[in-house]
Amino acid sequence: MADKKEAAGKKGFSLLGLVGPIQFVMGILLAFIGGALFLWIFRENVAEAYGALFKGAFGSKRYIGEALLSTTPLIFSGLAVALGFRSGLFNMGVEGQLVFGGMVAAYIGYAWDLPRVIHLPLALLGGAVVAGLWGSISGYLKAYHNIHEVITTLLMNYIAFAIADYMIAVGGPMKADNELPVSPDVLESARLVRLWEGTRVSSGILIAIFFAIVVWFFIYKTRIGYKMRAVGFNAAAAEYAGINPKTMTVLAMALSGALGGLAGAVEVLGVHYKFYAAFSPGYGWDGIAVALLGLLNPFGVIAAAFLFGVLRSGSITMQAIAGISKNVVSILIALVIFFSATNKTLEPILKRLLGGIGSGKELELNTEQEGDR
Amino acid sequence: MKPAVEMRNIVKQFPGVLANDHISLTVEKGEIHGLLGENGAGKTTLMSILSGMSVPDEGEILLNGTPIQFGNCEDAIKQGIGMVHQHFMLVPVFTVAENIVLGNEPHKGLQLDIDQARTMVNRLSSHYGLKVDPDSVIRDISVGSQQRVEILKVLSRDAKIIILDEPTAVLTPQEVEEFYIVMRALREAGNTIIFITHKLQEIQEITDRTTVLRDGKVVGTVNTKDADNERLARMMVGRDVVLHVKKEEHQAGKVELRVENLFAKDARGLPAVKDISFEVRAGEVVGIAGVAGNGQNELVEVITGLRKQESGKIYLGDRDISKMTTRERIYAGLAHVPQDRQRRGLVMDFTLVDNFLLGYEDSPPFIEGPMINYREAERFSERSIEMFDVRTPGAHVTARTLSGGNQQKMIVAREFQRNPTVLIAAQPTRGLDIAATEFVHEELIELRAQDKAVLLISMELTEILDLSDRILVIYEGEIVGSMKANEATPEKLGLLMAGG
Ligand SMILES: Nc1ncnc2c1ncn2[C@@H]1O[C@H](COP(=O)(O)OP(=O)(O)O)[C@@H](O)[C@H]1O
Ligand SMILES: [Mg+2]
């Protein structure tokens, strides 16, 4: 133990930064192998299926566009879950927050007539704020009444869905003047611009990437982010240092909820231009898997969201061309989730392997804390 | 007579650490053999080789003169070797009897014969004076009882050579006394015992001979009665060690911490701090002696703002801090080395940099508007690591990867540099080895020399006696005694601590 310092003194290059990306790729790889096995058992043509999947995602500009289209809300919902996890909170309510965000954004988008420079930001902001407040209820219940956030966020989804249904049901306050259970169309001034001709990709993707960078910065570089992480890892130690874990819990749930709300807002303002009950095909739920696969790192979330976007859009073509049900992709997604949740077990192994290369010394992992018990 | 155990030139290499470097060890039949060494010296590694849990890279083992080849626990058990691990390996939801027979269950047909198990446990337990209730569930019994269960488990396999890995680390002082009695009974019954510890008093108290390890090598084997503490400490640490820190005469100044008629409750809502009043002056160390669980925790938590007080007043200098938040108290000049460093003192999954930042994250020079100035934080970490000799491969590893002693050094470094007027040190050397303890003691005395007020809470009488200028004794939430350190004796304090 005595010469550890010297060992660290001579700085070698470190491959530890690659642990995350390698885990990420391994998770995907394992999922695809598992998926192939599954297809093979059911006597499907694996090559054809995967080929169609690939083609469906990258085969044309429009397909790539569709992949990017679902990447956008997934980045937000993944960030929402990741930020929660970093603060020690499991936000299961992203789907409900997303619905709220979409609903409020749509309302501001059609009900208020404002110049574009104000209207669009306001619609996004409105969705974020209301969803954030919605999320902070769970934070409050956790902090001050010790009710577990998994339960409250999960159950509050159903309240959110019911409110959304009511809003656009016959006689509902947001119902459009037609037969359908939808809201009126969002005004031009509140719509996200189309970014890429011939596709439905909007500037929402850029906003999403921008937010990933902001969230990364927030978590790792700001004072509040630091406090949230401290509370997330060890609330007792944070309290000891004079950080108020209750405040941080409420704040973290509010921010997580706001990100969830943005997922819904960009979806409404960038794709549908109106609000209706089923406008999200489960982007909020997928956020959990995206965050895990992205190893709770905002940049990992971007990559994971893109992968999910690709799988989603590829699956549709796969069904059309190869005649293989797109439910296969649901299986793939389930496997990705499974492997990304379990591949944490690979972490020590990878760390040991990569820590040894370059630094000339393997990382000491098993440093038992003697006598501390 | 052939020695019970002979280990020859054992070598065990871990990635980056030579844990056992040609270690030879001879243990005679029927003796209590101490294995003494600082944390990380290689004691556990050597004993897990003997007990078949791990395979050495080189070397041989002879039992009663016969060479054996094993890297297999079952074989070791058959040869009569049993090990009680530092971290217990019991099933928390099983009963005592079930745990003891686990892996070796008496059965009726396919069913566990619980009556037979119970009878066996009772027989062993009365034979060796190891009091346990066979039907209690493990998670409901004290750590001391759990340890007795571990020992019984080993005995139930007819172990003749019993290895005890830092058995006293988890015990209260009374339990340690009982434990000595058990060890003597085991020796009387003809067993050979290898007793691992890093505490000198324990070596003196119970062992016949002692082998000292340092950095994976044997420093020497001595007859315990021929070796005094200074010599053993020197062997262990590799240099002269100040076992009892020397403090200069120092004039105490004005009152820096004053507690008046403080009342507080514990987590269950029962009164834990009952009408406590005392003062600590600048340049003075006040020690609070007491058996664990007599309200010390609650007292510290109330003073630091981590627990609500029922009534009473706390003054820092002239300021009433009793209504302040923890953060405000820190800013007012109160620093705290918490008793539970892994739960309170550190965020184990944070890097050292982030840990050094704890409590500083809102203060210059570590802030840049809403951001943290990580350049400053890194500089501060590097400097602290340097000044307080924290052994770490760098500032960017997590606190979890450091040894207990180095974790404590980090906390001490962070809290001392707050430049507090009052420092509360709760069990600051618990679980630390000799060198780290020496370090912490010297730092506390240094604070005193700088005219800081130090409140020391400790269960170790020697620590209280060595460091304090005045001593208070806490018993069932009350201060039951108060005296100048030079009027205090262990006997006097011990009596008060027991409520006498
Ligand atoms: N499984 C392991 N892997 C890597 N290093 C280890 C392992 N076990 C112990 N070590 C290292 O070997 C050295 C000796 O450890 P140990 O035998 O536990 O010491 P002791 O019991 O004397 O405190 C330490 O530096 C420790 O970090
Ligand atoms: Mg050990």
PDB file of N, CA and C and ligand atoms in Angstrom, chain A residues 1-2 4 352 363-371, chain B residues 12-20 35-48 54 86 165-166 196-198 213 215-216 401 403 433, ligand 1:
ATOM      1  N   MET A   1       0.834  -1.193   0.000  1.00  0.00           N
ATOM      2  CA  MET A   1       0.000   0.000   0.000  1.00  0.00           C
ATOM      3  C   MET A   1       0.874   1.250   0.000  1.00  0.00           C
ATOM      4  N   ALA A   2       2.076   1.125   0.530  1.00  0.00           N
ATOM      5  CA  ALA A   2       2.903   2.303   0.758  1.00  0.00           C
ATOM      6  C   ALA A   2       3.287   3.027  -0.534  1.00  0.00           C
ATOM      7  N   LYS A   4       1.669   3.259  -3.351  1.00  0.00           N
ATOM      8  CA  LYS A   4       0.579   3.588  -4.259  1.00  0.00           C
ATOM      9  C   LYS A   4       0.785   4.942  -4.898  1.00  0.00           C
ATOM     10  N   ARG A 352     -11.029  -3.424 -14.295  1.00  0.00           N
ATOM     11  CA  ARG A 352      -9.765  -4.073 -14.002  1.00  0.00           C
ATOM     12  C   ARG A 352      -8.950  -4.221 -15.280  1.00  0.00           C
ATOM     13  N   LEU A 363      -5.716  -1.562 -11.356  1.00  0.00           N
ATOM     14  CA  LEU A 363      -6.426  -0.869 -10.282  1.00  0.00           C
ATOM     15  C   LEU A 363      -6.684  -1.832  -9.156  1.00  0.00           C
ATOM     16  N   GLU A 364      -6.533  -1.340  -7.976  1.00  0.00           N
ATOM     17  CA  GLU A 364      -6.833  -2.187  -6.840  1.00  0.00           C
ATOM     18  C   GLU A 364      -8.295  -2.028  -6.509  1.00  0.00           C
ATOM     19  N   LEU A 365      -9.030  -3.076  -6.684  1.00  0.00           N
ATOM     20  CA  LEU A 365     -10.468  -2.924  -6.511  1.00  0.00           C
ATOM     21  C   LEU A 365     -10.915  -3.396  -5.145  1.00  0.00           C
ATOM     22  N   ASN A 366     -10.287  -4.472  -4.728  1.00  0.00           N
ATOM     23  CA  ASN A 366     -10.745  -5.041  -3.474  1.00  0.00           C
ATOM     24  C   ASN A 366      -9.925  -4.495  -2.321  1.00  0.00           C
ATOM     25  N   THR A 367     -10.161  -3.253  -1.998  1.00  0.00           N
ATOM     26  CA  THR A 367      -9.470  -2.725  -0.838  1.00  0.00           C
ATOM     27  C   THR A 367     -10.451  -2.780   0.310  1.00  0.00           C
ATOM     28  N   GLU A 368     -10.335  -3.830   1.029  1.00  0.00           N
ATOM     29  CA  GLU A 368     -11.254  -4.052   2.118  1.00  0.00           C
ATOM     30  C   GLU A 368     -11.085  -2.964   3.163  1.00  0.00           C
ATOM     31  N   GLN A 369     -12.163  -2.509   3.736  1.00  0.00           N
ATOM     32  CA  GLN A 369     -12.020  -1.522   4.795  1.00  0.00           C
ATOM     33  C   GLN A 369     -11.935  -2.251   6.121  1.00  0.00           C
ATOM     34  N   GLU A 370     -10.714  -2.493   6.473  1.00  0.00           N
ATOM     35  CA  GLU A 370     -10.486  -3.268   7.678  1.00  0.00           C
ATOM     36  C   GLU A 370     -10.986  -2.524   8.904  1.00  0.00           C
ATOM     37  N   GLY A 371     -11.552  -3.301   9.794  1.00  0.00           N
ATOM     38  CA  GLY A 371     -11.827  -2.755  11.109  1.00  0.00           C
ATOM     39  C   GLY A 371     -12.871  -1.662  11.130  1.00  0.00           C
TER      40      GLY A 371
ATOM     41  N   LYS B  12       1.896 -14.949  -1.763  1.00  0.00           N
ATOM     42  CA  LYS B  12       0.605 -14.726  -2.421  1.00  0.00           C
ATOM     43  C   LYS B  12       0.615 -13.337  -3.056  1.00  0.00           C
ATOM     44  N   GLN B  13       0.437 -13.350  -4.352  1.00  0.00           N
ATOM     45  CA  GLN B  13       0.478 -12.101  -5.108  1.00  0.00           C
ATOM     46  C   GLN B  13      -0.936 -11.735  -5.550  1.00  0.00           C
ATOM     47  N   PHE B  14      -1.360 -10.506  -5.227  1.00  0.00           N
ATOM     48  CA  PHE B  14      -2.592  -9.979  -5.812  1.00  0.00           C
ATOM     49  C   PHE B  14      -2.171  -8.966  -6.862  1.00  0.00           C
ATOM     50  N   PRO B  15      -3.075  -8.661  -7.783  1.00  0.00           N
ATOM     51  CA  PRO B  15      -2.716  -7.648  -8.784  1.00  0.00           C
ATOM     52  C   PRO B  15      -2.152  -6.393  -8.105  1.00  0.00           C
ATOM     53  N   GLY B  16      -0.888  -6.126  -8.315  1.00  0.00           N
ATOM     54  CA  GLY B  16      -0.310  -4.911  -7.765  1.00  0.00           C
ATOM     55  C   GLY B  16       0.135  -4.972  -6.323  1.00  0.00           C
ATOM     56  N   VAL B  17      -0.211  -6.028  -5.601  1.00  0.00           N
ATOM     57  CA  VAL B  17       0.189  -6.133  -4.192  1.00  0.00           C
ATOM     58  C   VAL B  17       0.757  -7.517  -3.920  1.00  0.00           C
ATOM     59  N   LEU B  18       1.928  -7.525  -3.291  1.00  0.00           N
ATOM     60  CA  LEU B  18       2.459  -8.791  -2.822  1.00  0.00           C
ATOM     61  C   LEU B  18       1.938  -8.942  -1.396  1.00  0.00           C
ATOM     62  N   ALA B  19       0.821  -9.637  -1.228  1.00  0.00           N
ATOM     63  CA  ALA B  19       0.138  -9.655   0.071  1.00  0.00           C
ATOM     64  C   ALA B  19       0.897 -10.509   1.083  1.00  0.00           C
ATOM     65  N   ASN B  20       1.494 -11.593   0.624  1.00  0.00           N
ATOM     66  CA  ASN B  20       2.324 -12.435   1.490  1.00  0.00           C
ATOM     67  C   ASN B  20       3.639 -12.675   0.776  1.00  0.00           C
ATOM     68  N   LEU B  35      -1.414 -12.820  15.799  1.00  0.00           N
ATOM     69  CA  LEU B  35      -0.917 -12.396  14.495  1.00  0.00           C
ATOM     70  C   LEU B  35      -1.196 -10.904  14.441  1.00  0.00           C
ATOM     71  N   LEU B  36      -0.113 -10.135  14.548  1.00  0.00           N
ATOM     72  CA  LEU B  36      -0.256  -8.695  14.731  1.00  0.00           C
ATOM     73  C   LEU B  36       0.239  -7.974  13.486  1.00  0.00           C
ATOM     74  N   GLY B  37      -0.484  -6.966  13.074  1.00  0.00           N
ATOM     75  CA  GLY B  37      -0.027  -6.184  11.926  1.00  0.00           C
ATOM     76  C   GLY B  37      -1.028  -5.105  11.601  1.00  0.00           C
ATOM     77  N   GLU B  38      -0.522  -4.047  10.970  1.00  0.00           N
ATOM     78  CA  GLU B  38      -1.400  -2.961  10.565  1.00  0.00           C
ATOM     79  C   GLU B  38      -2.358  -3.462   9.486  1.00  0.00           C
ATOM     80  N   ASN B  39      -3.374  -2.629   9.198  1.00  0.00           N
ATOM     81  CA  ASN B  39      -4.294  -2.991   8.122  1.00  0.00           C
ATOM     82  C   ASN B  39      -3.525  -3.158   6.818  1.00  0.00           C
ATOM     83  N   GLY B  40      -3.819  -4.226   6.117  1.00  0.00           N
ATOM     84  CA  GLY B  40      -3.161  -4.443   4.833  1.00  0.00           C
ATOM     85  C   GLY B  40      -1.832  -5.160   4.958  1.00  0.00           C
ATOM     86  N   ALA B  41      -1.474  -5.612   6.171  1.00  0.00           N
ATOM     87  CA  ALA B  41      -0.180  -6.275   6.336  1.00  0.00           C
ATOM     88  C   ALA B  41      -0.177  -7.674   5.723  1.00  0.00           C
ATOM     89  N   GLY B  42      -1.361  -8.248   5.527  1.00  0.00           N
ATOM     90  CA  GLY B  42      -1.428  -9.569   4.917  1.00  0.00           C
ATOM     91  C   GLY B  42      -1.920 -10.661   5.844  1.00  0.00           C
ATOM     92  N   LYS B  43      -2.464 -10.285   6.992  1.00  0.00           N
ATOM     93  CA  LYS B  43      -2.892 -11.267   7.991  1.00  0.00           C
ATOM     94  C   LYS B  43      -4.041 -12.127   7.471  1.00  0.00           C
ATOM     95  N   THR B  44      -5.070 -11.440   6.964  1.00  0.00           N
ATOM     96  CA  THR B  44      -6.240 -12.187   6.488  1.00  0.00           C
ATOM     97  C   THR B  44      -5.859 -13.094   5.321  1.00  0.00           C
ATOM     98  N   THR B  45      -5.028 -12.574   4.444  1.00  0.00           N
ATOM     99  CA  THR B  45      -4.608 -13.370   3.293  1.00  0.00           C
ATOM    100  C   THR B  45      -3.915 -14.654   3.741  1.00  0.00           C
ATOM    101  N   LEU B  46      -3.003 -14.515   4.695  1.00  0.00           N
ATOM    102  CA  LEU B  46      -2.253 -15.684   5.172  1.00  0.00           C
ATOM    103  C   LEU B  46      -3.203 -16.712   5.787  1.00  0.00           C
ATOM    104  N   MET B  47      -4.156 -16.229   6.557  1.00  0.00           N
ATOM    105  CA  MET B  47      -5.054 -17.162   7.241  1.00  0.00           C
ATOM    106  C   MET B  47      -6.073 -17.771   6.280  1.00  0.00           C
ATOM    107  N   SER B  48      -6.422 -17.036   5.243  1.00  0.00           N
ATOM    108  CA  SER B  48      -7.363 -17.683   4.309  1.00  0.00           C
ATOM    109  C   SER B  48      -6.634 -18.742   3.493  1.00  0.00           C
ATOM    110  N   SER B  54      -8.009 -19.774  -0.019  1.00  0.00           N
ATOM    111  CA  SER B  54      -7.311 -19.338  -1.225  1.00  0.00           C
ATOM    112  C   SER B  54      -6.007 -20.105  -1.360  1.00  0.00           C
ATOM    113  N   GLN B  86     -13.550 -12.084   9.688  1.00  0.00           N
ATOM    114  CA  GLN B  86     -13.722 -10.715  10.128  1.00  0.00           C
ATOM    115  C   GLN B  86     -15.155 -10.261   9.858  1.00  0.00           C
ATOM    116  N   ASP B 165     -10.241 -13.967  13.057  1.00  0.00           N
ATOM    117  CA  ASP B 165      -9.751 -12.796  12.325  1.00  0.00           C
ATOM    118  C   ASP B 165     -10.363 -11.516  12.891  1.00  0.00           C
ATOM    119  N   GLU B 166      -9.563 -10.751  13.570  1.00  0.00           N
ATOM    120  CA  GLU B 166      -9.982  -9.505  14.222  1.00  0.00           C
ATOM    121  C   GLU B 166     -11.340  -9.629  14.902  1.00  0.00           C
ATOM    122  N   ILE B 196      -5.969 -12.908  15.344  1.00  0.00           N
ATOM    123  CA  ILE B 196      -5.515 -11.765  14.551  1.00  0.00           C
ATOM    124  C   ILE B 196      -6.017 -10.472  15.162  1.00  0.00           C
ATOM    125  N   THR B 197      -5.153  -9.507  15.258  1.00  0.00           N
ATOM    126  CA  THR B 197      -5.580  -8.212  15.776  1.00  0.00           C
ATOM    127  C   THR B 197      -4.561  -7.161  15.375  1.00  0.00           C
ATOM    128  N   HIS B 198      -4.950  -5.891  15.521  1.00  0.00           N
ATOM    129  CA  HIS B 198      -3.900  -4.876  15.441  1.00  0.00           C
ATOM    130  C   HIS B 198      -3.862  -4.055  16.719  1.00  0.00           C
ATOM    131  N   LEU B 213       3.511  -9.084  11.422  1.00  0.00           N
ATOM    132  CA  LEU B 213       3.626  -8.934   9.966  1.00  0.00           C
ATOM    133  C   LEU B 213       3.673  -7.454   9.615  1.00  0.00           C
ATOM    134  N   ASP B 215       3.770  -5.192   5.806  1.00  0.00           N
ATOM    135  CA  ASP B 215       3.888  -5.152   4.346  1.00  0.00           C
ATOM    136  C   ASP B 215       4.089  -6.536   3.743  1.00  0.00           C
ATOM    137  N   GLY B 216       3.367  -7.514   4.250  1.00  0.00           N
ATOM    138  CA  GLY B 216       3.416  -8.845   3.665  1.00  0.00           C
ATOM    139  C   GLY B 216       4.582  -9.704   4.133  1.00  0.00           C
ATOM    140  N   THR B 401     -12.511   3.145  -2.326  1.00  0.00           N
ATOM    141  CA  THR B 401     -11.322   2.343  -2.602  1.00  0.00           C
ATOM    142  C   THR B 401     -10.230   2.553  -1.563  1.00  0.00           C
ATOM    143  N   SER B 403      -8.501   2.668   2.319  1.00  0.00           N
ATOM    144  CA  SER B 403      -8.631   1.942   3.575  1.00  0.00           C
ATOM    145  C   SER B 403      -9.293   2.854   4.603  1.00  0.00           C
ATOM    146  N   ASP B 433      -5.665   1.784  12.544  1.00  0.00           N
ATOM    147  CA  ASP B 433      -4.482   1.100  13.054  1.00  0.00           C
ATOM    148  C   ASP B 433      -3.599   2.091  13.810  1.00  0.00           C
TER     149      ASP B 433
HETATM  150  N1  LIG C   1      -8.826 -10.382  -3.159  1.00  0.00           N
HETATM  151  C1  LIG C   1      -7.885  -9.432  -3.209  1.00  0.00           C
HETATM  152  N2  LIG C   1      -7.566  -8.827  -4.374  1.00  0.00           N
HETATM  153  C2  LIG C   1      -6.605  -7.890  -4.450  1.00  0.00           C
HETATM  154  N3  LIG C   1      -5.899  -7.466  -3.394  1.00  0.00           N
HETATM  155  C3  LIG C   1      -6.175  -8.016  -2.189  1.00  0.00           C
HETATM  156  C4  LIG C   1      -7.188  -9.011  -2.034  1.00  0.00           C
HETATM  157  N4  LIG C   1      -7.239  -9.371  -0.726  1.00  0.00           N
HETATM  158  C5  LIG C   1      -6.317  -8.616  -0.094  1.00  0.00           C
HETATM  159  N5  LIG C   1      -5.668  -7.812  -0.968  1.00  0.00           N
HETATM  160  C6  LIG C   1      -4.579  -6.883  -0.657  1.00  0.00           C
HETATM  161  O1  LIG C   1      -3.563  -7.599  -0.009  1.00  0.00           O
HETATM  162  C7  LIG C   1      -3.028  -6.842   1.062  1.00  0.00           C
HETATM  163  C8  LIG C   1      -3.171  -7.608   2.350  1.00  0.00           C
HETATM  164  O2  LIG C   1      -4.534  -7.696   2.692  1.00  0.00           O
HETATM  165  P1  LIG C   1      -5.075  -8.462   3.985  1.00  0.00           P
HETATM  166  O3  LIG C   1      -4.511  -9.815   4.011  1.00  0.00           O
HETATM  167  O4  LIG C   1      -6.549  -8.336   3.979  1.00  0.00           O
HETATM  168  O5  LIG C   1      -4.471  -7.584   5.161  1.00  0.00           O
HETATM  169  P2  LIG C   1      -4.820  -7.580   6.720  1.00  0.00           P
HETATM  170  O6  LIG C   1      -5.801  -8.673   7.000  1.00  0.00           O
HETATM  171  O7  LIG C   1      -3.523  -7.748   7.401  1.00  0.00           O
HETATM  172  O8  LIG C   1      -5.383  -6.223   6.999  1.00  0.00           O
HETATM  173  C9  LIG C   1      -3.753  -5.518   1.056  1.00  0.00           C
HETATM  174  O9  LIG C   1      -2.952  -4.589   0.359  1.00  0.00           O
HETATM  175  C10 LIG C   1      -5.007  -5.811   0.321  1.00  0.00           C
HETATM  176  O10 LIG C   1      -5.448  -4.655  -0.350  1.00  0.00           O
END
